[in-house]
Amino acid sequence: MAEIAQSNSQSSGYGLRSGILSPMETLAQSVSTIAPTTTPAATIPLVCALAGNGTWLAYVLASLAILLVAVCIGRFARYSSSPGSLYTYVSMILPPWCGAIAAWSLLLAYIATGSSVIGGFYHFAILLSHDVLRSPTSAALLAIGVAVVSICIAWRDVKISARLMLWIEAASILVILTVIVLVLVRRGFHLDWDQLHLKGMTGSGLRLGLVLALFSFVGFESATTLGAEARNPLKTIPRAVIQSALIAGAFFVVCSYTEVLGFHVVGQDLGSSPAPMHVVAQVGGVPVLGLLIDIGALVSMFAGTLACITAAARVLMLMAHNGLAPDALRITHARNETPGRAVVATGILAALPVAILAARGSSGLDVYGWLGSLATYGFIVAYALVCMALPRYLRNHGAFRAGSQIIPWLAFTAMLLALVGNLYPVPEGPYGKLPYIYLAYLILGMLWYFARTRKNKLAGAS
């Protein structure tokens, strides 16, 4: 059965360049969508504001939940590969309307994540322009600029974009790990008992912090969107999914522990710090690396934008092939062998809300938080549907064994609890509106789906 699935997946390349990406370049897609450099600089402080000394625990639990989902996705990816990633997995097993929900959710998730990291990009760009150039910079122009550059690279060559993302993230992570090691060495590797005893942590704080910690991982599965372009996809893609979850989990747990430790040393509040890695770098005795980390976060945000547009374009292209999006978006560029029209469409959709919010004076971190939280709804729903579909999928491929339902249902339960944690208690301010925005978007997508389905049935009957 695996051989059949592989031949089927490779025989339909959708006009994309087949087998162009190495295992490392495939892994780079997932790692860059996660944008791991942004978590120590922007997300961990938000988690700490809620979970306090339980920040490391929130990331341990989030890592375990994501690893369960990664195992489920990896099992799918061992038998099937296509540009539609999770959408394809769901549509093969569950009713067609569930596949449509997964498709629209995943498309929103990648586009909103792209918007989120564009917001983070202009936040760090403005910080650096004040610190280095001493001159003001237009946030809206920065948002448009990074989107245009990302569109051009994603349109031109997927191999160029994969290599660029790989080197950007590797360099950024190396600088952060250097600071982390220096902090631990200067502390003499003494344990921080306030953290280990979870001093001052509350259950509700841990729950809300866990939800935010999950956002650090979203997009770890995006290597599955390269099913038509990865070399030996039925092996490299499952490995990339599992490896990205493991690498990100270990990195985030170590960073969260060390950041809280560093702020304990200087007696400051991590949850309210505008530049946390500057403080951690000072504790490590290398303040100059704080500036380098901000630069690394900036370029990591760019890599994340590029990765999200790359993934979203391939999902949108396959949706067009399956009648869920306009037919014009299914066309690939004859020379570049990339989904050019879908790349432009997803890039514009990612940049437009950020440019509007920036022009209205919203800070980059606010945009990062708002649109990142919106993306989380789409990812959680898509992950939950994949976990639900896996047991039957394994039966169809003769791979179902006793206990095969345990991991999928544990992963499904984890995603369900994460969704409830996002919805209750109702968040305050703009965050409270996000569930309604997601629901309205999903209703519009499903109306389009039912309208196209009805039209096709009438055309078939005539």
PDB file of C-alpha atoms in Angstrom, residues 62-310:
ATOM      1  CA  ALA A  62       2.900  22.144  25.053  1.00  0.00           C
ATOM      2  CA  SER A  63       5.856  20.145  23.688  1.00  0.00           C
ATOM      3  CA  LEU A  64       4.225  16.867  24.706  1.00  0.00           C
ATOM      4  CA  ALA A  65       0.894  17.844  23.122  1.00  0.00           C
ATOM      5  CA  ILE A  66       2.559  18.911  19.880  1.00  0.00           C
ATOM      6  CA  LEU A  67       4.677  15.754  19.809  1.00  0.00           C
ATOM      7  CA  LEU A  68       1.481  13.660  19.990  1.00  0.00           C
ATOM      8  CA  VAL A  69       0.066  15.589  17.034  1.00  0.00           C
ATOM      9  CA  ALA A  70       3.396  15.260  15.192  1.00  0.00           C
ATOM     10  CA  VAL A  71       3.276  11.478  15.574  1.00  0.00           C
ATOM     11  CA  CYS A  72      -0.236  11.448  14.074  1.00  0.00           C
ATOM     12  CA  ILE A  73       0.768  13.667  11.149  1.00  0.00           C
ATOM     13  CA  GLY A  74       3.917  11.624  10.641  1.00  0.00           C
ATOM     14  CA  ARG A  75       1.888   8.440  10.310  1.00  0.00           C
ATOM     15  CA  PHE A  76      -0.184  10.039   7.553  1.00  0.00           C
ATOM     16  CA  ALA A  77       2.918  11.387   5.825  1.00  0.00           C
ATOM     17  CA  ARG A  78       4.461   7.897   5.654  1.00  0.00           C
ATOM     18  CA  TYR A  79       1.761   6.809   3.180  1.00  0.00           C
ATOM     19  CA  SER A  80       0.729   9.970   1.323  1.00  0.00           C
ATOM     20  CA  SER A  81       2.268  13.245   0.166  1.00  0.00           C
ATOM     21  CA  SER A  82       0.742  16.222  -1.646  1.00  0.00           C
ATOM     22  CA  PRO A  83       0.820  20.044  -1.522  1.00  0.00           C
ATOM     23  CA  GLY A  84      -2.420  20.053   0.499  1.00  0.00           C
ATOM     24  CA  SER A  85      -0.829  18.639   3.660  1.00  0.00           C
ATOM     25  CA  LEU A  86      -3.333  18.213   6.518  1.00  0.00           C
ATOM     26  CA  TYR A  87      -6.248  19.138   4.274  1.00  0.00           C
ATOM     27  CA  THR A  88      -5.470  16.156   2.047  1.00  0.00           C
ATOM     28  CA  TYR A  89      -5.189  13.789   5.003  1.00  0.00           C
ATOM     29  CA  VAL A  90      -8.582  14.799   6.399  1.00  0.00           C
ATOM     30  CA  SER A  91     -10.387  14.775   3.046  1.00  0.00           C
ATOM     31  CA  MET A  92      -9.216  11.209   2.316  1.00  0.00           C
ATOM     32  CA  ILE A  93     -10.994   9.813   5.395  1.00  0.00           C
ATOM     33  CA  LEU A  94     -13.630  12.118   6.849  1.00  0.00           C
ATOM     34  CA  PRO A  95     -16.751  13.440   5.047  1.00  0.00           C
ATOM     35  CA  PRO A  96     -16.071  16.060   2.338  1.00  0.00           C
ATOM     36  CA  TRP A  97     -17.383  18.902   4.479  1.00  0.00           C
ATOM     37  CA  CYS A  98     -14.790  18.046   7.144  1.00  0.00           C
ATOM     38  CA  GLY A  99     -12.114  18.246   4.474  1.00  0.00           C
ATOM     39  CA  ALA A 100     -13.422  21.691   3.520  1.00  0.00           C
ATOM     40  CA  ILE A 101     -13.250  22.824   7.167  1.00  0.00           C
ATOM     41  CA  ALA A 102      -9.655  21.572   7.375  1.00  0.00           C
ATOM     42  CA  ALA A 103      -8.750  23.341   4.120  1.00  0.00           C
ATOM     43  CA  TRP A 104     -10.190  26.731   5.055  1.00  0.00           C
ATOM     44  CA  SER A 105      -8.827  26.463   8.604  1.00  0.00           C
ATOM     45  CA  LEU A 106      -5.338  25.600   7.416  1.00  0.00           C
ATOM     46  CA  LEU A 107      -5.343  28.365   4.803  1.00  0.00           C
ATOM     47  CA  LEU A 108      -6.344  30.927   7.431  1.00  0.00           C
ATOM     48  CA  ALA A 109      -3.761  29.527   9.842  1.00  0.00           C
ATOM     49  CA  TYR A 110      -0.842  29.969   7.446  1.00  0.00           C
ATOM     50  CA  ILE A 111      -1.959  33.387   6.196  1.00  0.00           C
ATOM     51  CA  ALA A 112      -2.662  34.717   9.711  1.00  0.00           C
ATOM     52  CA  THR A 113       0.659  33.367  10.960  1.00  0.00           C
ATOM     53  CA  GLY A 114       2.306  35.190   8.067  1.00  0.00           C
ATOM     54  CA  SER A 115       0.493  38.365   9.106  1.00  0.00           C
ATOM     55  CA  SER A 116       1.567  37.813  12.693  1.00  0.00           C
ATOM     56  CA  VAL A 117       5.257  37.536  11.891  1.00  0.00           C
ATOM     57  CA  ILE A 118       5.038  40.542   9.562  1.00  0.00           C
ATOM     58  CA  GLY A 119       3.816  42.459  12.624  1.00  0.00           C
ATOM     59  CA  GLY A 120       6.752  41.100  14.585  1.00  0.00           C
ATOM     60  CA  PHE A 121       9.070  42.096  11.753  1.00  0.00           C
ATOM     61  CA  TYR A 122       8.081  45.744  11.834  1.00  0.00           C
ATOM     62  CA  HIS A 123       8.232  45.748  15.652  1.00  0.00           C
ATOM     63  CA  PHE A 124      11.890  44.691  15.638  1.00  0.00           C
ATOM     64  CA  ALA A 125      12.675  46.829  12.592  1.00  0.00           C
ATOM     65  CA  ILE A 126      11.386  49.915  14.402  1.00  0.00           C
ATOM     66  CA  LEU A 127      13.342  49.005  17.549  1.00  0.00           C
ATOM     67  CA  LEU A 128      16.534  48.632  15.549  1.00  0.00           C
ATOM     68  CA  SER A 129      15.933  51.820  13.578  1.00  0.00           C
ATOM     69  CA  HIS A 130      15.636  53.750  16.843  1.00  0.00           C
ATOM     70  CA  ASP A 131      18.645  52.039  18.450  1.00  0.00           C
ATOM     71  CA  VAL A 132      20.978  52.028  15.454  1.00  0.00           C
ATOM     72  CA  LEU A 133      19.775  54.506  12.840  1.00  0.00           C
ATOM     73  CA  ARG A 134      18.175  56.960  15.277  1.00  0.00           C
ATOM     74  CA  SER A 135      15.466  57.693  12.728  1.00  0.00           C
ATOM     75  CA  PRO A 136      11.720  56.898  12.514  1.00  0.00           C
ATOM     76  CA  THR A 137      10.476  54.253  10.080  1.00  0.00           C
ATOM     77  CA  SER A 138       6.997  53.711   8.610  1.00  0.00           C
ATOM     78  CA  ALA A 139       5.488  50.510  10.005  1.00  0.00           C
ATOM     79  CA  ALA A 140       3.049  50.141   7.097  1.00  0.00           C
ATOM     80  CA  LEU A 141       5.836  50.448   4.525  1.00  0.00           C
ATOM     81  CA  LEU A 142       7.918  47.890   6.422  1.00  0.00           C
ATOM     82  CA  ALA A 143       4.985  45.455   6.419  1.00  0.00           C
ATOM     83  CA  ILE A 144       4.416  45.890   2.694  1.00  0.00           C
ATOM     84  CA  GLY A 145       8.144  45.697   1.950  1.00  0.00           C
ATOM     85  CA  VAL A 146       8.793  42.396   3.735  1.00  0.00           C
ATOM     86  CA  ALA A 147       5.704  40.887   2.080  1.00  0.00           C
ATOM     87  CA  VAL A 148       6.806  41.972  -1.401  1.00  0.00           C
ATOM     88  CA  VAL A 149      10.307  40.543  -0.950  1.00  0.00           C
ATOM     89  CA  SER A 150       8.877  37.273   0.404  1.00  0.00           C
ATOM     90  CA  ILE A 151       6.445  37.014  -2.522  1.00  0.00           C
ATOM     91  CA  CYS A 152       9.253  37.528  -5.026  1.00  0.00           C
ATOM     92  CA  ILE A 153      11.446  34.818  -3.484  1.00  0.00           C
ATOM     93  CA  ALA A 154       8.578  32.324  -3.063  1.00  0.00           C
ATOM     94  CA  TRP A 155       7.471  33.001  -6.670  1.00  0.00           C
ATOM     95  CA  ARG A 156      10.986  32.610  -8.059  1.00  0.00           C
ATOM     96  CA  ASP A 157      12.305  29.324  -6.633  1.00  0.00           C
ATOM     97  CA  VAL A 158      11.277  27.131  -3.722  1.00  0.00           C
ATOM     98  CA  LYS A 159      14.862  25.807  -3.379  1.00  0.00           C
ATOM     99  CA  ILE A 160      16.283  29.325  -2.952  1.00  0.00           C
ATOM    100  CA  SER A 161      13.674  30.147  -0.314  1.00  0.00           C
ATOM    101  CA  ALA A 162      14.287  26.863   1.567  1.00  0.00           C
ATOM    102  CA  ARG A 163      18.052  27.411   1.706  1.00  0.00           C
ATOM    103  CA  LEU A 164      17.629  31.035   2.766  1.00  0.00           C
ATOM    104  CA  MET A 165      15.242  30.061   5.571  1.00  0.00           C
ATOM    105  CA  LEU A 166      17.597  27.321   6.741  1.00  0.00           C
ATOM    106  CA  TRP A 167      20.636  29.593   7.140  1.00  0.00           C
ATOM    107  CA  ILE A 168      18.648  32.447   8.705  1.00  0.00           C
ATOM    108  CA  GLU A 169      17.160  30.251  11.426  1.00  0.00           C
ATOM    109  CA  ALA A 170      20.383  28.333  12.071  1.00  0.00           C
ATOM    110  CA  ALA A 171      22.362  31.539  12.638  1.00  0.00           C
ATOM    111  CA  SER A 172      19.679  33.081  14.879  1.00  0.00           C
ATOM    112  CA  ILE A 173      19.294  29.975  17.030  1.00  0.00           C
ATOM    113  CA  LEU A 174      23.076  29.699  17.423  1.00  0.00           C
ATOM    114  CA  VAL A 175      23.313  33.235  18.858  1.00  0.00           C
ATOM    115  CA  ILE A 176      20.470  32.602  21.322  1.00  0.00           C
ATOM    116  CA  LEU A 177      21.968  29.289  22.449  1.00  0.00           C
ATOM    117  CA  THR A 178      25.286  31.051  23.016  1.00  0.00           C
ATOM    118  CA  VAL A 179      23.577  33.504  25.375  1.00  0.00           C
ATOM    119  CA  ILE A 180      21.686  30.695  27.130  1.00  0.00           C
ATOM    120  CA  VAL A 181      24.870  28.704  27.740  1.00  0.00           C
ATOM    121  CA  LEU A 182      26.716  31.792  29.041  1.00  0.00           C
ATOM    122  CA  VAL A 183      23.915  32.554  31.496  1.00  0.00           C
ATOM    123  CA  LEU A 184      23.929  28.979  32.810  1.00  0.00           C
ATOM    124  CA  VAL A 185      27.738  28.934  33.056  1.00  0.00           C
ATOM    125  CA  ARG A 186      27.874  32.234  34.942  1.00  0.00           C
ATOM    126  CA  ARG A 187      25.250  30.921  37.331  1.00  0.00           C
ATOM    127  CA  GLY A 188      27.365  27.819  37.934  1.00  0.00           C
ATOM    128  CA  PHE A 189      24.526  25.556  36.776  1.00  0.00           C
ATOM    129  CA  HIS A 190      22.693  26.116  40.079  1.00  0.00           C
ATOM    130  CA  LEU A 191      19.037  25.098  39.967  1.00  0.00           C
ATOM    131  CA  ASP A 192      16.384  27.799  40.236  1.00  0.00           C
ATOM    132  CA  TRP A 193      14.227  26.354  42.998  1.00  0.00           C
ATOM    133  CA  ASP A 194      11.536  29.026  42.631  1.00  0.00           C
ATOM    134  CA  GLN A 195      10.887  27.674  39.151  1.00  0.00           C
ATOM    135  CA  LEU A 196      11.178  24.019  40.057  1.00  0.00           C
ATOM    136  CA  HIS A 197       8.786  24.499  43.000  1.00  0.00           C
ATOM    137  CA  LEU A 198       6.423  26.518  40.739  1.00  0.00           C
ATOM    138  CA  LYS A 199       6.385  29.316  43.300  1.00  0.00           C
ATOM    139  CA  GLY A 200       3.387  31.612  42.860  1.00  0.00           C
ATOM    140  CA  MET A 201       1.993  29.752  39.850  1.00  0.00           C
ATOM    141  CA  THR A 202      -1.790  29.311  39.622  1.00  0.00           C
ATOM    142  CA  GLY A 203      -3.745  26.660  37.763  1.00  0.00           C
ATOM    143  CA  SER A 204      -5.571  29.186  35.606  1.00  0.00           C
ATOM    144  CA  GLY A 205      -2.304  30.960  34.833  1.00  0.00           C
ATOM    145  CA  LEU A 206      -0.716  27.693  33.714  1.00  0.00           C
ATOM    146  CA  ARG A 207      -3.740  26.866  31.531  1.00  0.00           C
ATOM    147  CA  LEU A 208      -3.744  30.225  29.782  1.00  0.00           C
ATOM    148  CA  GLY A 209       0.037  30.164  29.482  1.00  0.00           C
ATOM    149  CA  LEU A 210      -0.151  26.704  27.920  1.00  0.00           C
ATOM    150  CA  VAL A 211      -2.460  28.008  25.202  1.00  0.00           C
ATOM    151  CA  LEU A 212       0.016  30.767  24.354  1.00  0.00           C
ATOM    152  CA  ALA A 213       2.893  28.293  24.469  1.00  0.00           C
ATOM    153  CA  LEU A 214       1.148  26.197  21.830  1.00  0.00           C
ATOM    154  CA  PHE A 215       1.283  29.186  19.490  1.00  0.00           C
ATOM    155  CA  SER A 216       5.082  28.938  19.554  1.00  0.00           C
ATOM    156  CA  PHE A 217       4.818  25.598  17.730  1.00  0.00           C
ATOM    157  CA  VAL A 218       2.164  26.266  15.095  1.00  0.00           C
ATOM    158  CA  GLY A 219       3.338  25.533  11.581  1.00  0.00           C
ATOM    159  CA  PHE A 220       5.694  22.733  12.640  1.00  0.00           C
ATOM    160  CA  GLU A 221       3.868  20.490  10.153  1.00  0.00           C
ATOM    161  CA  SER A 222       4.283  22.809   7.158  1.00  0.00           C
ATOM    162  CA  ALA A 223       6.905  20.522   5.568  1.00  0.00           C
ATOM    163  CA  THR A 224       3.892  18.420   4.543  1.00  0.00           C
ATOM    164  CA  THR A 225       2.954  21.149   2.027  1.00  0.00           C
ATOM    165  CA  LEU A 226       6.111  20.229   0.076  1.00  0.00           C
ATOM    166  CA  GLY A 227       4.860  16.742  -0.762  1.00  0.00           C
ATOM    167  CA  ALA A 228       5.323  17.292  -4.505  1.00  0.00           C
ATOM    168  CA  GLU A 229       8.735  18.966  -4.171  1.00  0.00           C
ATOM    169  CA  ALA A 230      10.574  17.102  -1.398  1.00  0.00           C
ATOM    170  CA  ARG A 231      13.041  14.374  -2.308  1.00  0.00           C
ATOM    171  CA  ASN A 232      11.734  10.947  -1.196  1.00  0.00           C
ATOM    172  CA  PRO A 233       8.751  12.641   0.524  1.00  0.00           C
ATOM    173  CA  LEU A 234       7.356   9.570   2.287  1.00  0.00           C
ATOM    174  CA  LYS A 235      10.546   9.420   4.364  1.00  0.00           C
ATOM    175  CA  THR A 236      11.823  12.987   4.566  1.00  0.00           C
ATOM    176  CA  ILE A 237       8.512  14.670   5.413  1.00  0.00           C
ATOM    177  CA  PRO A 238       7.580  12.466   8.423  1.00  0.00           C
ATOM    178  CA  ARG A 239      11.111  12.920   9.756  1.00  0.00           C
ATOM    179  CA  ALA A 240      10.931  16.690   9.257  1.00  0.00           C
ATOM    180  CA  VAL A 241       7.628  16.901  11.141  1.00  0.00           C
ATOM    181  CA  ILE A 242       8.893  14.891  14.124  1.00  0.00           C
ATOM    182  CA  GLN A 243      12.301  16.582  14.141  1.00  0.00           C
ATOM    183  CA  SER A 244      10.855  20.095  14.044  1.00  0.00           C
ATOM    184  CA  ALA A 245       8.578  19.313  16.990  1.00  0.00           C
ATOM    185  CA  LEU A 246      11.444  17.815  19.014  1.00  0.00           C
ATOM    186  CA  ILE A 247      13.933  20.589  18.167  1.00  0.00           C
ATOM    187  CA  ALA A 248      11.449  23.364  18.895  1.00  0.00           C
ATOM    188  CA  GLY A 249      10.266  21.752  22.125  1.00  0.00           C
ATOM    189  CA  ALA A 250      13.765  21.312  23.542  1.00  0.00           C
ATOM    190  CA  PHE A 251      14.775  24.826  22.468  1.00  0.00           C
ATOM    191  CA  PHE A 252      11.693  26.482  23.985  1.00  0.00           C
ATOM    192  CA  VAL A 253      11.908  24.644  27.312  1.00  0.00           C
ATOM    193  CA  VAL A 254      15.583  25.565  27.771  1.00  0.00           C
ATOM    194  CA  CYS A 255      14.994  29.177  26.714  1.00  0.00           C
ATOM    195  CA  SER A 256      11.957  29.640  28.962  1.00  0.00           C
ATOM    196  CA  TYR A 257      13.793  28.286  32.019  1.00  0.00           C
ATOM    197  CA  THR A 258      16.903  30.375  31.349  1.00  0.00           C
ATOM    198  CA  GLU A 259      15.015  33.608  30.597  1.00  0.00           C
ATOM    199  CA  VAL A 260      13.054  33.389  33.856  1.00  0.00           C
ATOM    200  CA  LEU A 261      16.310  32.556  35.657  1.00  0.00           C
ATOM    201  CA  GLY A 262      18.062  35.570  34.134  1.00  0.00           C
ATOM    202  CA  PHE A 263      15.304  37.922  35.229  1.00  0.00           C
ATOM    203  CA  HIS A 264      15.394  36.451  38.741  1.00  0.00           C
ATOM    204  CA  VAL A 265      19.084  37.345  38.872  1.00  0.00           C
ATOM    205  CA  VAL A 266      18.457  41.022  38.067  1.00  0.00           C
ATOM    206  CA  GLY A 267      15.177  41.214  39.988  1.00  0.00           C
ATOM    207  CA  GLN A 268      13.083  42.319  37.000  1.00  0.00           C
ATOM    208  CA  ASP A 269       9.741  41.149  35.600  1.00  0.00           C
ATOM    209  CA  LEU A 270      10.083  39.132  32.397  1.00  0.00           C
ATOM    210  CA  GLY A 271       6.366  39.444  31.656  1.00  0.00           C
ATOM    211  CA  SER A 272       6.595  43.224  31.262  1.00  0.00           C
ATOM    212  CA  SER A 273       9.999  43.541  29.587  1.00  0.00           C
ATOM    213  CA  PRO A 274      10.034  45.179  26.110  1.00  0.00           C
ATOM    214  CA  ALA A 275      13.450  43.697  25.250  1.00  0.00           C
ATOM    215  CA  PRO A 276      13.906  40.480  27.263  1.00  0.00           C
ATOM    216  CA  MET A 277      16.895  39.094  25.407  1.00  0.00           C
ATOM    217  CA  HIS A 278      18.850  42.309  26.048  1.00  0.00           C
ATOM    218  CA  VAL A 279      18.489  41.636  29.777  1.00  0.00           C
ATOM    219  CA  VAL A 280      19.394  37.952  29.421  1.00  0.00           C
ATOM    220  CA  ALA A 281      22.460  38.874  27.337  1.00  0.00           C
ATOM    221  CA  GLN A 282      23.592  41.288  30.054  1.00  0.00           C
ATOM    222  CA  VAL A 283      23.236  38.544  32.665  1.00  0.00           C
ATOM    223  CA  GLY A 284      25.357  36.346  30.397  1.00  0.00           C
ATOM    224  CA  GLY A 285      28.010  39.053  30.267  1.00  0.00           C
ATOM    225  CA  VAL A 286      27.651  39.652  26.516  1.00  0.00           C
ATOM    226  CA  PRO A 287      25.285  42.645  26.107  1.00  0.00           C
ATOM    227  CA  VAL A 288      26.282  43.035  22.453  1.00  0.00           C
ATOM    228  CA  LEU A 289      24.562  39.718  21.712  1.00  0.00           C
ATOM    229  CA  GLY A 290      21.259  41.270  22.801  1.00  0.00           C
ATOM    230  CA  LEU A 291      21.429  43.483  19.736  1.00  0.00           C
ATOM    231  CA  LEU A 292      22.410  40.512  17.563  1.00  0.00           C
ATOM    232  CA  ILE A 293      19.423  38.547  18.875  1.00  0.00           C
ATOM    233  CA  ASP A 294      17.086  41.397  17.951  1.00  0.00           C
ATOM    234  CA  ILE A 295      18.612  41.351  14.472  1.00  0.00           C
ATOM    235  CA  GLY A 296      18.193  37.576  14.447  1.00  0.00           C
ATOM    236  CA  ALA A 297      14.549  37.942  15.477  1.00  0.00           C
ATOM    237  CA  LEU A 298      14.050  40.435  12.663  1.00  0.00           C
ATOM    238  CA  VAL A 299      15.425  38.125   9.985  1.00  0.00           C
ATOM    239  CA  SER A 300      13.628  35.166  11.579  1.00  0.00           C
ATOM    240  CA  MET A 301      10.362  37.057  11.190  1.00  0.00           C
ATOM    241  CA  PHE A 302      11.241  37.516   7.530  1.00  0.00           C
ATOM    242  CA  ALA A 303      11.990  33.785   7.173  1.00  0.00           C
ATOM    243  CA  GLY A 304       8.682  33.018   8.893  1.00  0.00           C
ATOM    244  CA  THR A 305       6.826  35.281   6.449  1.00  0.00           C
ATOM    245  CA  LEU A 306       8.467  33.524   3.520  1.00  0.00           C
ATOM    246  CA  ALA A 307       7.690  30.073   4.964  1.00  0.00           C
ATOM    247  CA  CYS A 308       4.035  30.920   5.606  1.00  0.00           C
ATOM    248  CA  ILE A 309       3.511  32.290   2.096  1.00  0.00           C
ATOM    249  CA  THR A 310       5.228  29.201   0.659  1.00  0.00           C
TER     250      THR A 310
END
